[in-house]
Every structure is written in structure tokens, then in C-alpha cells.
C-alpha positions as a Markdown table, in Angstrom:
| # | Residue | x | y | z |
|---|---|---|---|---|
| 1 | Met | -9.8 | -10.8 | -36.1 |
| 2 | Ala | -13.2 | -12.3 | -35.4 |
| 3 | Pro | -15.6 | -10.5 | -33.1 |
| 4 | Ile | -15.4 | -11.5 | -29.4 |
| 5 | Leu | -19.0 | -11.5 | -28.2 |
| 6 | Pro | -20.7 | -12.3 | -24.9 |
| 7 | Ile | -22.2 | -15.8 | -24.9 |
| 8 | Asp | -26.0 | -16.3 | -25.0 |
| 9 | Asn | -26.5 | -18.4 | -21.8 |
| 10 | Pro | -24.5 | -16.9 | -18.9 |
| 11 | Thr | -24.7 | -17.9 | -15.2 |
| 12 | Leu | -27.3 | -16.0 | -13.2 |
| 13 | Pro | -25.8 | -13.4 | -10.8 |
| 14 | Phe | -27.7 | -12.4 | -7.7 |
| 15 | Trp | -27.8 | -8.8 | -9.0 |
| 16 | Arg | -30.0 | -9.9 | -11.9 |
| 17 | Thr | -32.6 | -11.8 | -9.8 |
| 18 | Glu | -34.8 | -8.7 | -9.8 |
| 19 | Leu | -34.9 | -7.5 | -13.4 |
| 20 | Asp | -35.9 | -4.0 | -14.3 |
| 21 | Glu | -38.5 | -3.2 | -17.0 |
| 22 | Leu | -35.8 | -1.7 | -19.1 |
| 23 | Asp | -33.6 | -4.8 | -19.1 |
| 24 | Thr | -34.2 | -5.6 | -22.7 |
| 25 | Leu | -35.0 | -2.0 | -23.9 |
| 26 | Arg | -35.3 | -1.3 | -27.6 |
| 27 | Thr | -36.4 | 2.3 | -28.0 |
| 28 | Thr | -37.6 | 1.6 | -31.5 |
| 29 | Ala | -38.5 | -1.7 | -33.1 |
| 30 | Ser | -35.8 | -1.3 | -35.8 |
| 31 | Leu | -32.2 | -0.2 | -35.6 |
| 32 | Pro | -31.8 | 3.5 | -36.4 |
| 33 | Ala | -30.3 | 4.1 | -39.8 |
| 34 | Glu | -27.8 | 6.6 | -38.4 |
| 35 | Ser | -26.8 | 8.4 | -35.3 |
| 36 | Asp | -24.3 | 11.1 | -34.3 |
| 37 | Ile | -22.7 | 9.0 | -31.7 |
| 38 | Val | -22.9 | 5.2 | -31.2 |
| 39 | Ile | -21.8 | 3.7 | -27.8 |
| 40 | Ile | -21.1 | 0.0 | -27.9 |
| 41 | Gly | -21.7 | -1.6 | -24.5 |
| 42 | Ala | -24.5 | -0.8 | -22.0 |
| 43 | Gly | -22.9 | -1.5 | -18.7 |
| 44 | Tyr | -21.4 | 0.9 | -16.2 |
| 45 | Ala | -19.2 | 2.7 | -18.7 |
| 46 | Gly | -21.7 | 2.8 | -21.6 |
| 47 | Val | -24.8 | 4.0 | -19.6 |
| 48 | Thr | -22.9 | 6.6 | -17.6 |
| 49 | Leu | -21.2 | 7.9 | -20.8 |
| 50 | Ala | -24.6 | 8.3 | -22.4 |
| 51 | Tyr | -25.9 | 10.1 | -19.3 |
| 52 | Tyr | -23.0 | 12.6 | -19.3 |
| 53 | Leu | -23.1 | 13.1 | -23.0 |
| 54 | Leu | -26.8 | 14.0 | -22.8 |
| 55 | Lys | -25.9 | 16.5 | -20.1 |
| 56 | Gln | -23.2 | 18.0 | -22.3 |
| 57 | Leu | -25.1 | 17.9 | -25.6 |
| 58 | Gly | -28.7 | 18.4 | -24.4 |
| 59 | His | -31.7 | 16.1 | -24.8 |
| 60 | Glu | -33.4 | 17.9 | -27.7 |
| 61 | Thr | -33.1 | 16.8 | -31.3 |
| 62 | Asn | -34.5 | 18.5 | -34.3 |
| 63 | Thr | -34.5 | 15.5 | -36.7 |
| 64 | Thr | -35.4 | 11.9 | -36.6 |
| 65 | Thr | -31.8 | 11.1 | -36.1 |
| 66 | Pro | -30.9 | 10.3 | -32.5 |
| 67 | Lys | -27.8 | 12.1 | -31.2 |
| 68 | Ile | -26.8 | 8.9 | -29.3 |
| 69 | Thr | -27.5 | 5.2 | -29.9 |
| 70 | Leu | -26.6 | 2.8 | -27.1 |
| 71 | Leu | -26.0 | -0.8 | -28.1 |
| 72 | Asp | -25.5 | -4.0 | -26.1 |
| 73 | Ala | -25.0 | -7.6 | -27.2 |
| 74 | Arg | -27.1 | -8.9 | -24.4 |
| 75 | Gln | -29.4 | -7.3 | -21.9 |
| 76 | Ile | -28.6 | -4.0 | -20.2 |
| 77 | Cys | -25.9 | -4.4 | -17.5 |
| 78 | Ser | -25.6 | -8.1 | -18.1 |
| 79 | Gly | -21.8 | -8.1 | -18.4 |
| 80 | Ala | -19.1 | -7.4 | -15.8 |
| 81 | Thr | -21.0 | -4.6 | -14.0 |
| 82 | Gly | -24.0 | -6.9 | -13.4 |
| 83 | Arg | -21.7 | -9.7 | -12.2 |
| 84 | Asn | -19.3 | -7.9 | -9.9 |
| 85 | Gly | -19.0 | -7.8 | -6.1 |
| 86 | Gly | -21.0 | -4.6 | -5.4 |
| 87 | His | -17.8 | -3.1 | -3.9 |
| 88 | Leu | -16.9 | 0.5 | -4.3 |
| 89 | Arg | -13.4 | 0.1 | -3.0 |
| 90 | Pro | -10.9 | 2.8 | -4.0 |
| 91 | Asp | -7.2 | 1.7 | -4.1 |
| 92 | Ile | -5.4 | 4.2 | -1.9 |
| 93 | Tyr | -2.5 | 1.9 | -0.8 |
| 94 | Gly | -2.5 | -1.5 | -2.5 |
| 95 | His | -1.0 | -0.7 | -5.9 |
| 96 | Ile | -0.1 | 2.9 | -5.1 |
| 97 | Pro | 3.5 | 2.2 | -4.0 |
| 98 | Thr | 4.1 | 0.3 | -7.3 |
| 99 | Tyr | 2.7 | 3.3 | -9.3 |
| 100 | Ile | 5.0 | 5.6 | -7.4 |
| 101 | Glu | 8.0 | 3.6 | -8.5 |
| 102 | Arg | 6.7 | 3.4 | -12.1 |
| 103 | His | 5.3 | 6.9 | -12.7 |
| 104 | Gly | 6.4 | 9.1 | -9.9 |
| 105 | Leu | 4.7 | 10.4 | -6.8 |
| 106 | Asp | 2.4 | 12.9 | -8.5 |
| 107 | Ser | 1.0 | 10.4 | -11.0 |
| 108 | Ala | 0.3 | 7.8 | -8.3 |
| 109 | Ile | -1.4 | 10.4 | -6.1 |
| 110 | Glu | -3.6 | 11.3 | -9.1 |
| 111 | Ile | -4.8 | 7.7 | -9.3 |
| 112 | Ala | -5.5 | 7.4 | -5.5 |
| 113 | Glu | -7.3 | 10.7 | -5.3 |
| 114 | Phe | -9.3 | 10.0 | -8.5 |
| 115 | Glu | -10.5 | 6.7 | -7.1 |
| 116 | Tyr | -11.2 | 8.1 | -3.7 |
| 117 | Ala | -13.3 | 10.9 | -5.2 |
| 118 | His | -15.7 | 8.4 | -6.7 |
| 119 | Met | -17.4 | 7.8 | -3.3 |
| 120 | Gln | -18.6 | 11.4 | -3.1 |
| 121 | Ala | -19.3 | 11.7 | -6.8 |
| 122 | Leu | -21.5 | 8.6 | -6.7 |
| 123 | Lys | -23.3 | 9.7 | -3.6 |
| 124 | Asp | -24.0 | 13.1 | -5.2 |
| 125 | Leu | -25.3 | 11.5 | -8.4 |
| 126 | Leu | -27.6 | 9.2 | -6.5 |
| 127 | Val | -29.0 | 12.1 | -4.5 |
| 128 | Glu | -29.4 | 14.3 | -7.6 |
| 129 | Glu | -31.2 | 11.6 | -9.7 |
| 130 | Gln | -33.0 | 10.0 | -6.7 |
| 131 | Ile | -31.7 | 6.5 | -7.5 |
| 132 | Ser | -32.1 | 3.7 | -4.9 |
| 133 | Cys | -29.5 | 1.0 | -5.2 |
| 134 | Asp | -28.7 | 0.0 | -1.5 |
| 135 | Phe | -25.8 | 2.4 | -1.5 |
| 136 | Asn | -23.9 | 2.5 | 1.8 |
| 137 | Ile | -20.7 | 4.2 | 3.0 |
| 138 | Thr | -18.7 | 2.0 | 5.3 |
| 139 | Arg | -15.1 | 1.0 | 6.1 |
| 140 | Asn | -13.3 | -1.6 | 4.0 |
| 141 | Met | -11.4 | -3.9 | 6.3 |
| 142 | Asn | -8.3 | -5.4 | 4.6 |
| 143 | Val | -7.5 | -8.5 | 6.8 |
| 144 | Tyr | -4.2 | -10.3 | 6.6 |
| 145 | Leu | -3.9 | -13.9 | 7.7 |
| 146 | Ser | -0.2 | -14.1 | 7.5 |
| 147 | Glu | 2.3 | -12.0 | 9.5 |
| 148 | Glu | 4.3 | -11.3 | 6.3 |
| 149 | Gly | 1.2 | -9.9 | 4.6 |
| 150 | Gly | 0.3 | -7.7 | 7.5 |
| 151 | Glu | 3.9 | -6.4 | 7.7 |
| 152 | Arg | 3.9 | -5.5 | 4.0 |
| 153 | Ala | 0.6 | -3.6 | 4.5 |
| 154 | Arg | 2.1 | -1.7 | 7.5 |
| 155 | Gln | 5.2 | -0.7 | 5.6 |
| 156 | Ala | 3.1 | 0.5 | 2.6 |
| 157 | Tyr | 0.9 | 2.5 | 4.9 |
| 158 | Glu | 3.7 | 4.2 | 6.7 |
| 159 | Lys | 5.6 | 4.9 | 3.5 |
| 160 | Leu | 2.6 | 6.6 | 1.9 |
| 161 | Leu | 2.1 | 8.8 | 5.0 |
| 162 | Ala | 5.8 | 9.7 | 5.0 |
| 163 | Gln | 5.5 | 10.7 | 1.3 |
| 164 | Gly | 2.6 | 13.0 | 2.1 |
| 165 | Val | -0.1 | 11.2 | 0.3 |
| 166 | Ala | -3.1 | 13.0 | 1.7 |
| 167 | Val | -5.8 | 10.3 | 1.1 |
| 168 | Ala | -3.6 | 7.8 | 3.1 |
| 169 | Arg | -4.6 | 9.7 | 6.2 |
| 170 | Asp | -7.9 | 7.8 | 6.0 |
| 171 | Leu | -6.0 | 4.5 | 6.5 |
| 172 | His | -6.1 | 2.9 | 10.0 |
| 173 | Tyr | -3.8 | 0.1 | 10.8 |
| 174 | Thr | -4.4 | -2.5 | 13.5 |
| 175 | Ser | -1.7 | -4.9 | 14.6 |
| 176 | Ala | -2.0 | -8.6 | 15.6 |
| 177 | Lys | -3.0 | -7.8 | 19.2 |
| 178 | Asn | -6.4 | -6.6 | 18.2 |
| 179 | Ala | -6.8 | -7.6 | 14.6 |
| 180 | Glu | -9.1 | -10.5 | 15.2 |
| 181 | Gly | -11.3 | -8.7 | 17.6 |
| 182 | Ile | -11.6 | -5.6 | 15.4 |
| 183 | Ser | -12.2 | -7.5 | 12.1 |
| 184 | Gly | -14.1 | -10.5 | 13.4 |
| 185 | Val | -11.9 | -12.7 | 11.1 |
| 186 | Lys | -10.4 | -15.8 | 12.7 |
| 187 | Gly | -6.6 | -15.8 | 12.8 |
| 188 | Ala | -6.2 | -12.2 | 11.6 |
| 189 | Lys | -2.6 | -11.1 | 12.0 |
| 190 | Ala | -3.2 | -7.5 | 11.0 |
| 191 | Cys | -5.9 | -5.3 | 9.4 |
| 192 | Leu | -6.0 | -2.0 | 7.7 |
| 193 | Ser | -9.2 | -0.1 | 7.0 |
| 194 | Tyr | -10.4 | 2.9 | 5.1 |
| 195 | Thr | -13.6 | 4.5 | 3.8 |
| 196 | Ser | -15.4 | 2.6 | 1.0 |
| 197 | Gly | -18.9 | 1.9 | -0.3 |
| 198 | Thr | -21.3 | -0.9 | -1.2 |
| 199 | Leu | -24.2 | -1.0 | -3.6 |
| 200 | Trp | -26.4 | -3.0 | -5.9 |
| 201 | Pro | -24.6 | -2.2 | -9.2 |
| 202 | Tyr | -27.4 | -3.4 | -11.6 |
| 203 | Lys | -29.9 | -1.0 | -9.8 |
| 204 | Leu | -27.5 | 1.9 | -10.1 |
| 205 | Ile | -27.2 | 1.4 | -13.9 |
| 206 | Leu | -30.8 | 0.7 | -14.6 |
| 207 | Gly | -31.8 | 3.6 | -12.3 |
| 208 | Leu | -29.5 | 5.9 | -14.3 |
| 209 | Leu | -31.0 | 4.6 | -17.6 |
| 210 | His | -34.5 | 5.4 | -16.4 |
| 211 | Arg | -33.4 | 9.1 | -16.1 |
| 212 | Ile | -32.4 | 9.2 | -19.8 |
| 213 | Ala | -34.4 | 6.5 | -21.6 |
| 214 | Gly | -37.2 | 9.0 | -22.4 |
| 215 | Ser | -34.9 | 11.5 | -24.1 |
| 216 | Pro | -35.6 | 12.0 | -27.8 |
| 217 | Ala | -31.9 | 12.3 | -28.3 |
| 218 | Leu | -31.2 | 8.7 | -27.2 |
| 219 | Asn | -32.0 | 5.3 | -28.8 |
| 220 | Val | -31.2 | 2.2 | -26.8 |
| 221 | Gln | -31.0 | -1.2 | -28.5 |
| 222 | Ala | -30.4 | -4.2 | -26.3 |
| 223 | Gln | -29.6 | -7.7 | -27.6 |
| 224 | Thr | -27.8 | -6.1 | -30.6 |
| 225 | Pro | -24.3 | -7.4 | -30.8 |
| 226 | Val | -21.8 | -5.4 | -32.9 |
| 227 | Thr | -19.8 | -7.6 | -35.2 |
| 228 | Ala | -17.6 | -5.0 | -37.0 |
| 229 | Val | -16.9 | -1.3 | -37.3 |
| 230 | Thr | -15.8 | -0.2 | -40.8 |
| 231 | Pro | -15.2 | 3.2 | -42.5 |
| 232 | Ser | -18.2 | 4.7 | -44.2 |
| 233 | Gly | -17.7 | 5.9 | -47.8 |
| 234 | Glu | -19.5 | 9.1 | -46.9 |
| 235 | Gly | -17.4 | 9.7 | -43.8 |
| 236 | Gly | -17.9 | 8.4 | -40.4 |
| 237 | His | -18.4 | 4.8 | -39.5 |
| 238 | Leu | -20.6 | 1.8 | -40.3 |
| 239 | Ile | -21.6 | -0.3 | -37.3 |
| 240 | His | -22.4 | -3.8 | -38.4 |
| 241 | Thr | -24.9 | -5.9 | -36.4 |
| 242 | Pro | -27.1 | -9.0 | -37.2 |
| 243 | Arg | -30.1 | -6.6 | -37.2 |
| 244 | Gly | -28.6 | -4.3 | -39.8 |
| 245 | Val | -26.0 | -1.6 | -40.4 |
| 246 | Leu | -26.0 | 1.7 | -38.5 |
| 247 | Arg | -24.1 | 4.8 | -39.8 |
| 248 | Ala | -22.4 | 6.8 | -37.1 |
| 249 | Gly | -20.4 | 10.0 | -37.0 |
| 250 | Arg | -18.5 | 8.9 | -33.9 |
| 251 | Val | -18.2 | 5.6 | -32.1 |
| 252 | Val | -17.3 | 4.8 | -28.5 |
| 253 | Tyr | -16.1 | 1.4 | -27.4 |
| 254 | Ala | -17.4 | 0.7 | -23.9 |
| 255 | Thr | -16.7 | -2.9 | -24.5 |
| 256 | Asn | -14.2 | -3.7 | -21.7 |
| 257 | Ala | -13.2 | -7.4 | -22.0 |
| 258 | Tyr | -14.6 | -7.7 | -25.6 |
| 259 | Thr | -12.7 | -4.8 | -27.0 |
| 260 | Ala | -10.2 | -6.7 | -29.1 |
| 261 | Gly | -12.8 | -8.2 | -31.3 |
| 262 | Leu | -13.6 | -4.7 | -32.7 |
| 263 | Leu | -10.2 | -3.1 | -32.1 |
| 264 | Pro | -7.7 | -5.8 | -32.8 |
| 265 | Glu | -4.8 | -3.5 | -31.9 |
| 266 | Tyr | -5.9 | -3.8 | -28.3 |
| 267 | Ala | -5.7 | -7.6 | -28.2 |
| 268 | Lys | -2.6 | -7.5 | -26.0 |
| 269 | Asn | -3.7 | -4.5 | -24.1 |
| 270 | Ile | -7.1 | -5.6 | -22.8 |
| 271 | Val | -7.5 | -9.3 | -22.2 |
| 272 | Pro | -10.7 | -11.0 | -21.1 |
| 273 | Cys | -10.2 | -12.8 | -17.7 |
| 274 | Arg | -12.8 | -14.8 | -15.9 |
| 275 | Gly | -13.6 | -14.6 | -12.2 |
| 276 | Ile | -16.1 | -16.0 | -9.8 |
| 277 | Cys | -18.5 | -14.5 | -7.2 |
| 278 | Ser | -21.3 | -15.7 | -5.0 |
| 279 | His | -24.3 | -14.7 | -2.8 |
| 280 | Ile | -24.4 | -16.3 | 0.6 |
| 281 | Ala | -27.7 | -16.4 | 2.5 |
| 282 | Leu | -28.9 | -17.7 | 5.9 |
| 283 | Pro | -31.6 | -20.3 | 6.2 |
| 284 | Ala | -34.9 | -19.1 | 7.7 |
| 285 | Gly | -34.7 | -18.9 | 11.5 |
| 286 | His | -30.9 | -18.7 | 11.6 |
| 287 | Asp | -28.9 | -15.7 | 12.8 |
| 288 | Ala | -25.3 | -14.6 | 12.5 |
| 289 | Pro | -23.5 | -11.4 | 13.5 |
| 290 | Phe | -24.1 | -8.6 | 11.1 |
| 291 | Leu | -20.8 | -7.5 | 9.5 |
| 292 | Pro | -20.6 | -3.7 | 9.6 |
| 293 | Tyr | -17.7 | -3.5 | 7.2 |
| 294 | Ser | -16.8 | -4.6 | 3.7 |
| 295 | Tyr | -13.7 | -6.8 | 3.5 |
| 296 | Val | -10.7 | -8.1 | 1.6 |
| 297 | Val | -9.4 | -11.2 | 3.3 |
| 298 | Val | -5.9 | -11.9 | 2.1 |
| 299 | Thr | -5.0 | -15.6 | 2.5 |
| 300 | Lys | -1.9 | -17.2 | 3.9 |
| 301 | Glu | -1.4 | -18.9 | 0.5 |
| 302 | Gly | -0.7 | -15.6 | -1.3 |
| 303 | Gly | -1.9 | -14.7 | -4.7 |
| 304 | Gly | -4.9 | -12.8 | -3.5 |
| 305 | Gly | -7.9 | -13.6 | -1.4 |
| 306 | Ser | -11.6 | -12.8 | -1.2 |
| 307 | Tyr | -13.5 | -9.5 | -1.4 |
| 308 | Leu | -16.8 | -9.4 | 0.6 |
| 309 | Ile | -19.7 | -7.0 | 1.3 |
| 310 | Ser | -22.6 | -7.3 | 3.6 |
| 311 | Arg | -26.1 | -6.7 | 2.2 |
| 312 | Pro | -28.7 | -4.8 | 4.2 |
| 313 | Asp | -30.6 | -8.1 | 4.7 |
| 314 | Gly | -27.6 | -9.7 | 6.4 |
| 315 | Ser | -26.6 | -11.8 | 3.4 |
| 316 | Ile | -23.2 | -11.7 | 1.9 |
| 317 | Ile | -21.6 | -11.1 | -1.6 |
| 318 | Val | -18.2 | -12.7 | -1.7 |
| 319 | Gly | -15.9 | -13.6 | -4.6 |
| 320 | Gly | -12.3 | -13.8 | -5.8 |
| 321 | Ala | -10.2 | -16.8 | -4.6 |
| 322 | His | -8.0 | -16.3 | -7.6 |
| 323 | Phe | -5.2 | -18.3 | -5.9 |
| 324 | Thr | -7.3 | -21.4 | -6.2 |
| 325 | Phe | -7.2 | -21.4 | -10.0 |
| 326 | Lys | -4.4 | -18.9 | -11.0 |
| 327 | Lys | -2.0 | -21.6 | -12.1 |
| 328 | Glu | -4.5 | -23.1 | -14.5 |
| 329 | Lys | -4.3 | -20.3 | -16.9 |
| 330 | Glu | -6.7 | -21.9 | -19.4 |
| 331 | Leu | -9.5 | -21.6 | -17.0 |
| 332 | Trp | -9.5 | -17.8 | -16.7 |
| 333 | Tyr | -7.0 | -16.0 | -19.0 |
| 334 | Gly | -8.4 | -15.1 | -22.4 |
| 335 | Val | -11.7 | -16.7 | -21.5 |
| 336 | Val | -15.1 | -15.2 | -22.4 |
| 337 | Asp | -17.3 | -18.0 | -21.1 |
| 338 | Asp | -19.4 | -16.8 | -18.2 |
| 339 | Gly | -21.8 | -19.6 | -18.7 |
| 340 | Thr | -19.9 | -22.2 | -16.6 |
| 341 | Leu | -18.3 | -22.1 | -13.2 |
| 342 | Ile | -14.5 | -22.4 | -12.5 |
| 343 | Glu | -14.1 | -26.0 | -11.5 |
| 344 | Pro | -11.4 | -25.7 | -8.7 |
| 345 | Thr | -13.3 | -22.9 | -7.1 |
| 346 | Gln | -17.0 | -23.7 | -7.4 |
| 347 | His | -17.3 | -25.1 | -3.9 |
| 348 | Tyr | -14.7 | -22.8 | -2.2 |
| 349 | Tyr | -17.4 | -20.5 | -0.7 |
| 350 | Asp | -19.7 | -23.3 | 0.5 |
| 351 | Asp | -18.6 | -22.9 | 4.1 |
| 352 | Phe | -16.6 | -19.7 | 3.7 |
| 353 | Met | -18.4 | -17.7 | 6.4 |
| 354 | Gln | -18.3 | -20.5 | 8.9 |
| 355 | Arg | -14.6 | -21.0 | 8.6 |
| 356 | Thr | -13.6 | -17.4 | 8.3 |
| 357 | Phe | -15.7 | -15.3 | 10.7 |
| 358 | Lys | -16.2 | -15.5 | 14.4 |
| 359 | Gly | -19.8 | -16.2 | 15.4 |
| 360 | Trp | -20.8 | -17.7 | 12.0 |
| 361 | Glu | -20.0 | -21.3 | 12.9 |
| 362 | Lys | -23.6 | -22.4 | 13.4 |
| 363 | Ser | -25.2 | -19.9 | 11.1 |
| 364 | Gly | -26.1 | -22.4 | 8.4 |
| 365 | Ala | -24.9 | -19.9 | 5.8 |
| 366 | Tyr | -25.0 | -21.4 | 2.3 |
| 367 | Val | -24.3 | -20.3 | -1.3 |
| 368 | Lys | -27.6 | -19.3 | -2.8 |
| 369 | Glu | -26.3 | -18.1 | -6.2 |
| 370 | Ile | -22.8 | -18.4 | -7.7 |
| 371 | Trp | -21.7 | -17.1 | -11.0 |
| 372 | Thr | -18.8 | -16.1 | -13.2 |
| 373 | Gly | -18.0 | -12.8 | -14.9 |
| 374 | Ile | -15.6 | -11.6 | -17.6 |
| 375 | Met | -13.4 | -8.7 | -16.7 |
| 376 | Gly | -11.2 | -6.7 | -19.0 |
| 377 | Tyr | -7.6 | -6.7 | -17.6 |
| 378 | Ser | -5.1 | -4.3 | -19.1 |
| 379 | Tyr | -1.5 | -5.0 | -19.7 |
| 380 | Asp | -0.3 | -2.2 | -17.4 |
| 381 | Ser | -3.1 | -2.2 | -14.9 |
| 382 | His | -4.6 | 1.0 | -16.1 |
| 383 | Pro | -7.8 | 1.6 | -18.1 |
| 384 | His | -7.7 | 2.9 | -21.6 |
| 385 | Ile | -9.6 | 6.2 | -21.9 |
| 386 | Gly | -9.7 | 8.7 | -24.8 |
| 387 | Gln | -9.4 | 8.8 | -28.6 |
| 388 | Val | -8.3 | 5.6 | -30.3 |
| 389 | Pro | -4.9 | 6.3 | -31.8 |
| 390 | Asn | -4.9 | 6.8 | -35.6 |
| 391 | Lys | -8.7 | 6.4 | -35.8 |
| 392 | Pro | -10.4 | 9.8 | -35.8 |
| 393 | Gly | -13.9 | 9.9 | -34.4 |
| 394 | Gln | -13.3 | 6.7 | -32.4 |
| 395 | Tyr | -13.0 | 6.6 | -28.6 |
| 396 | Ile | -12.4 | 4.0 | -25.9 |
| 397 | Cys | -13.5 | 3.6 | -22.3 |
| 398 | Ala | -12.4 | 0.1 | -21.3 |
| 399 | Gly | -9.9 | -2.1 | -19.5 |
| 400 | Phe | -11.0 | -1.7 | -15.9 |
| 401 | Asn | -9.1 | -4.7 | -14.4 |
| 402 | Gly | -12.0 | -6.0 | -12.3 |
| 403 | His | -11.8 | -2.6 | -10.4 |
| 404 | Gly | -14.2 | -0.5 | -12.3 |
| 405 | Met | -16.5 | 0.7 | -9.6 |
| 406 | Pro | -14.2 | 3.4 | -8.3 |
| 407 | Val | -12.9 | 4.3 | -11.8 |
| 408 | Val | -15.6 | 4.3 | -14.4 |
| 409 | Leu | -18.0 | 7.1 | -13.3 |
| 410 | Leu | -15.6 | 10.0 | -13.5 |
| 411 | Ser | -13.7 | 8.4 | -16.5 |
| 412 | Ala | -17.0 | 8.3 | -18.5 |
| 413 | Lys | -17.7 | 11.9 | -17.4 |
| 414 | Gly | -14.3 | 13.0 | -18.6 |
| 415 | Leu | -14.6 | 11.2 | -21.9 |
| 416 | Ala | -18.1 | 12.7 | -22.4 |
| 417 | Glu | -16.5 | 16.1 | -22.0 |
| 418 | Met | -13.8 | 15.3 | -24.6 |
| 419 | Ile | -16.4 | 14.1 | -27.2 |
| 420 | Ala | -18.9 | 16.9 | -26.6 |
| 421 | Thr | -16.5 | 19.8 | -26.5 |
| 422 | Gly | -13.4 | 18.7 | -28.5 |
| 423 | Lys | -11.2 | 19.1 | -25.5 |
| 424 | Thr | -8.1 | 17.0 | -25.2 |
| 425 | Phe | -7.6 | 14.4 | -22.5 |
| 426 | Glu | -5.5 | 16.9 | -20.5 |
| 427 | Glu | -7.9 | 19.8 | -20.8 |
| 428 | Thr | -11.0 | 18.1 | -19.3 |
| 429 | Glu | -12.3 | 19.5 | -16.0 |
| 430 | Thr | -12.6 | 15.9 | -14.7 |
| 431 | Arg | -8.8 | 15.7 | -14.5 |
| 432 | Met | -8.4 | 12.0 | -15.2 |
| 433 | Pro | -5.1 | 10.4 | -14.2 |
| 434 | Arg | -2.6 | 10.9 | -17.0 |
| 435 | Val | -1.7 | 7.2 | -17.1 |
| 436 | Phe | -5.3 | 6.4 | -18.1 |
| 437 | Lys | -4.9 | 8.0 | -21.5 |
| 438 | Thr | -4.9 | 5.5 | -24.3 |
| 439 | Ser | -1.9 | 5.9 | -26.6 |
| 440 | Ala | 0.0 | 4.4 | -29.4 |
| 441 | Glu | 2.9 | 4.0 | -27.0 |
| 442 | Arg | 0.9 | 1.9 | -24.5 |
| 443 | Ile | -0.5 | -0.2 | -27.4 |
| 444 | His | 3.0 | -0.8 | -28.7 |
| 445 | Lys | 4.4 | -1.7 | -25.3 |
| 446 | Ala | 1.8 | -4.4 | -24.8 |
| 447 | Gln | 2.3 | -5.8 | -28.3 |
| 448 | Thr | 6.1 | -6.1 | -27.9 |
| 449 | Gly | 6.4 | -6.8 | -24.2 |
| 450 | Pro | 6.2 | -10.1 | -22.2 |
| 451 | Glu | 2.9 | -11.9 | -22.5 |
| 452 | Gly | 0.3 | -10.8 | -20.0 |
| 453 | Gly | 2.2 | -7.9 | -18.4 |
| 454 | Asp | 0.7 | -7.1 | -15.0 |
| 455 | Ile | -2.1 | -9.5 | -15.5 |
| 456 | Leu | 0.0 | -12.7 | -15.3 |
| 457 | Gly | 2.4 | -11.0 | -12.8 |
| 458 | Lys | -0.4 | -10.6 | -10.2 |
């Protein structure tokens, strides 16, 4: 299978309008000849994995061989992490009832609690490393514009409480009587809120990279695409790039949507899917009500809605609108082109704030930046974490379903523990959800099951 690589001329996301000095970092002018561990991909998963590995292994090195080499095809954090909605939104009720049916109550609770734990884990990390990335803890307001949608949310909420799901106690349901007044969304039929966070994801990742970039045990090579990974005759692996070949003892695929180009067995398990996001600003001299919450606005049409966060300056990041292009599969499914917009949706957000929120009608709000991003959707909705089956010394941390912000941090921490200590997936102190473990069984199920799995079923 040919490599699946990010394109060279992507659309410009708001998050990359203030570039960091490490954006195109190459620690050394030439590619190192060898490394103990090579991480492919320098987004959320790759950088946090390098951070936690250095904590586990130490920063010192006694030779000229770096312990860890971090590679990226484009600039640092130029993929899905640098193109997302800035929304740290754990799933504690949306898919959890489905997971209860599939995997049992205990496994579903593991997922909900793991995602919920990311808010405190990220907050603690930012304090420890003194990283400034506009992080804020707020309430995520899930607003339903149809009575049917609101009723389904109420039933899911009450069912989770009845089953004793502890994190569901953070949920607060508001019926149609007060939904519009509480949420500020016109025509709201119900809303359900819970604790969530917002942030500038690019600044998180580059801030974290600043804390480790000076380590003699780390070599970072941006703009270095990996075209193949092959066995080395001396043991280990050969990492092939246009800039040369790097020998590695172990290799980690933090490649998300681009995984199948290097691990073809995952072609049916992790599929690249394109989405759209935008930054909405106010003209000079115009005002609008500040939105104190983050949002998911679920449309009457079904098939999803829009996710939204408020920025500290009063501007808005909003994206999604999958229902506007879902039926045109060729526009998003299996697509790695983040250099063009999605035609049916490119003007959807032009007057979104005016038509959606009370008090924004005369705001003059306009789309300042709009971009696309490539997400890695998994066949069964769960990421693949752990040792690649039948490939000793190879690991994967990918397939985050456009939902990586409340999943990646602790997944990378757990995988770092596995790599550094030799512990199994089940033995790690991070206690990753069992269904996240990559396996031959999961790979086979995607290869033999209906096309798309959960991806096309959503």
C-alpha cells in the first residue's frame, strides 16, 4: 500500500495564525542515523507521548544516539490537533448507553470516567509545566432543537443515573420551558449540560514541546514524512524518509488518519475523514452577548449538529455540520485533502451566530477563517492503543474519531508506561479503557465486517 501523507498546502486554521518558534523545529540539520524510539507524528499524541516517555526514561543520554526521535510530515501540530474545535468535551452520556449495550456497564463506565479525568489531568499538567493556552473550565451545553432529540437525551440521562454511573451526576437537564432562556439558543426544546473545557490546542502542544525540546535525549525533525517502515537486518526497524533512513529499536505510530499508509492492516480500522471548522469574529465597534458555555447544537435535521466554543476575546470557534454533506460520501470519507473546503458547507457558518443565538442578530459576526481537517475515525468508535499485533517493537496510538482532546493525553501516558517499563496494557497505572487496546481481533472484525462500521452508521 502506498504511503498516505498529509498534503503540502492545507487550509489555514485560526489556531495556526500565531506560529511558535518551534513550528518547523529540526534539532539537528541532518536526520539522526539511529534512535532507540521513533515516534511518527508530532501532534497531540506524538508530543505528549514523547513528554511522558522522557519522564519515564529520563532526559540523559550517554551517547550521540538520541533516545527518542520525533518526526512529522509537515510542521509541528499541523494536522488534526491544530485544526480542531478547541473543545475538551468528555463523552459521559452521548455514546455511553451504546457502549453499555455492546461491552457491559463496567466497560462503558471506564470510558466515561477516563474521558472525564482528562479535565483535571490537563489542568494539573498546565500548572506543573506553566503552559498558557487559554484553558478554561466551563459547562458544555448540549442543545436540542427538536422535541425528539431532547427526549432521547432525557432518557439517556435518567437511564445512566438509574444504573449508578457516577460521572452522570454532573449532568443537568433542562426541559423545553426554560431551555431557550438557559442556553440562549433560539427554539431550544431541551438542553443538557456538564463540566467541560476549552483551550488553544496548538499552544498546548507547542508549550509542551518547549519543555522537552532542549533534552539531549530528544531529536525533533519536522517536515520529514515517513514513507515506509521495514525490518532492519540487524534487528529493529528502518524508518524511510525523503531525507534518509533512520534505524530504530522501536517505533510508535501516532499517525491517526494516516496510519494505513504505514500499517496497511489498519486500512479498514482507521479511516481518514474530512471535517470543517471556522473562526467567527465581530467587526470593530460591534458587540454581542458573551457566551459563557461551550455548546453542541443538535439540529432538527438529525445527523449531528455543530460544536462551538467561546474565545476569551468574544470570538467563536464553531464546526461540524456533518449533516450538510454526510450523504456525499466522496467529499469526506477516505479523504486526506485538507487544502480545500467542503463545497456544501463552506457558507453554512456565514450567519450561524445571527440565526442561532439570541442577541446576536445585529452583531455583524462573520467568518474570519474557515478550514478543513482530517480525522482518523475507527471502525468501532474506539482508538487503537498498544502494541501492534504480530509486530514486536511497534506500537500504535491512533484512531481518535474527531474526539481526541478528552482521550489522547492519558492514552499517551499509558502507552509511554508500556514502552518504558514493558508492562502490558492491563498492567499500566493509567488504567486505559479495555476496549481501547488494539488487537488482532479488532483488526479482523473491521476487515471482514460491513464497510465503515460505526463511521458510516453515524
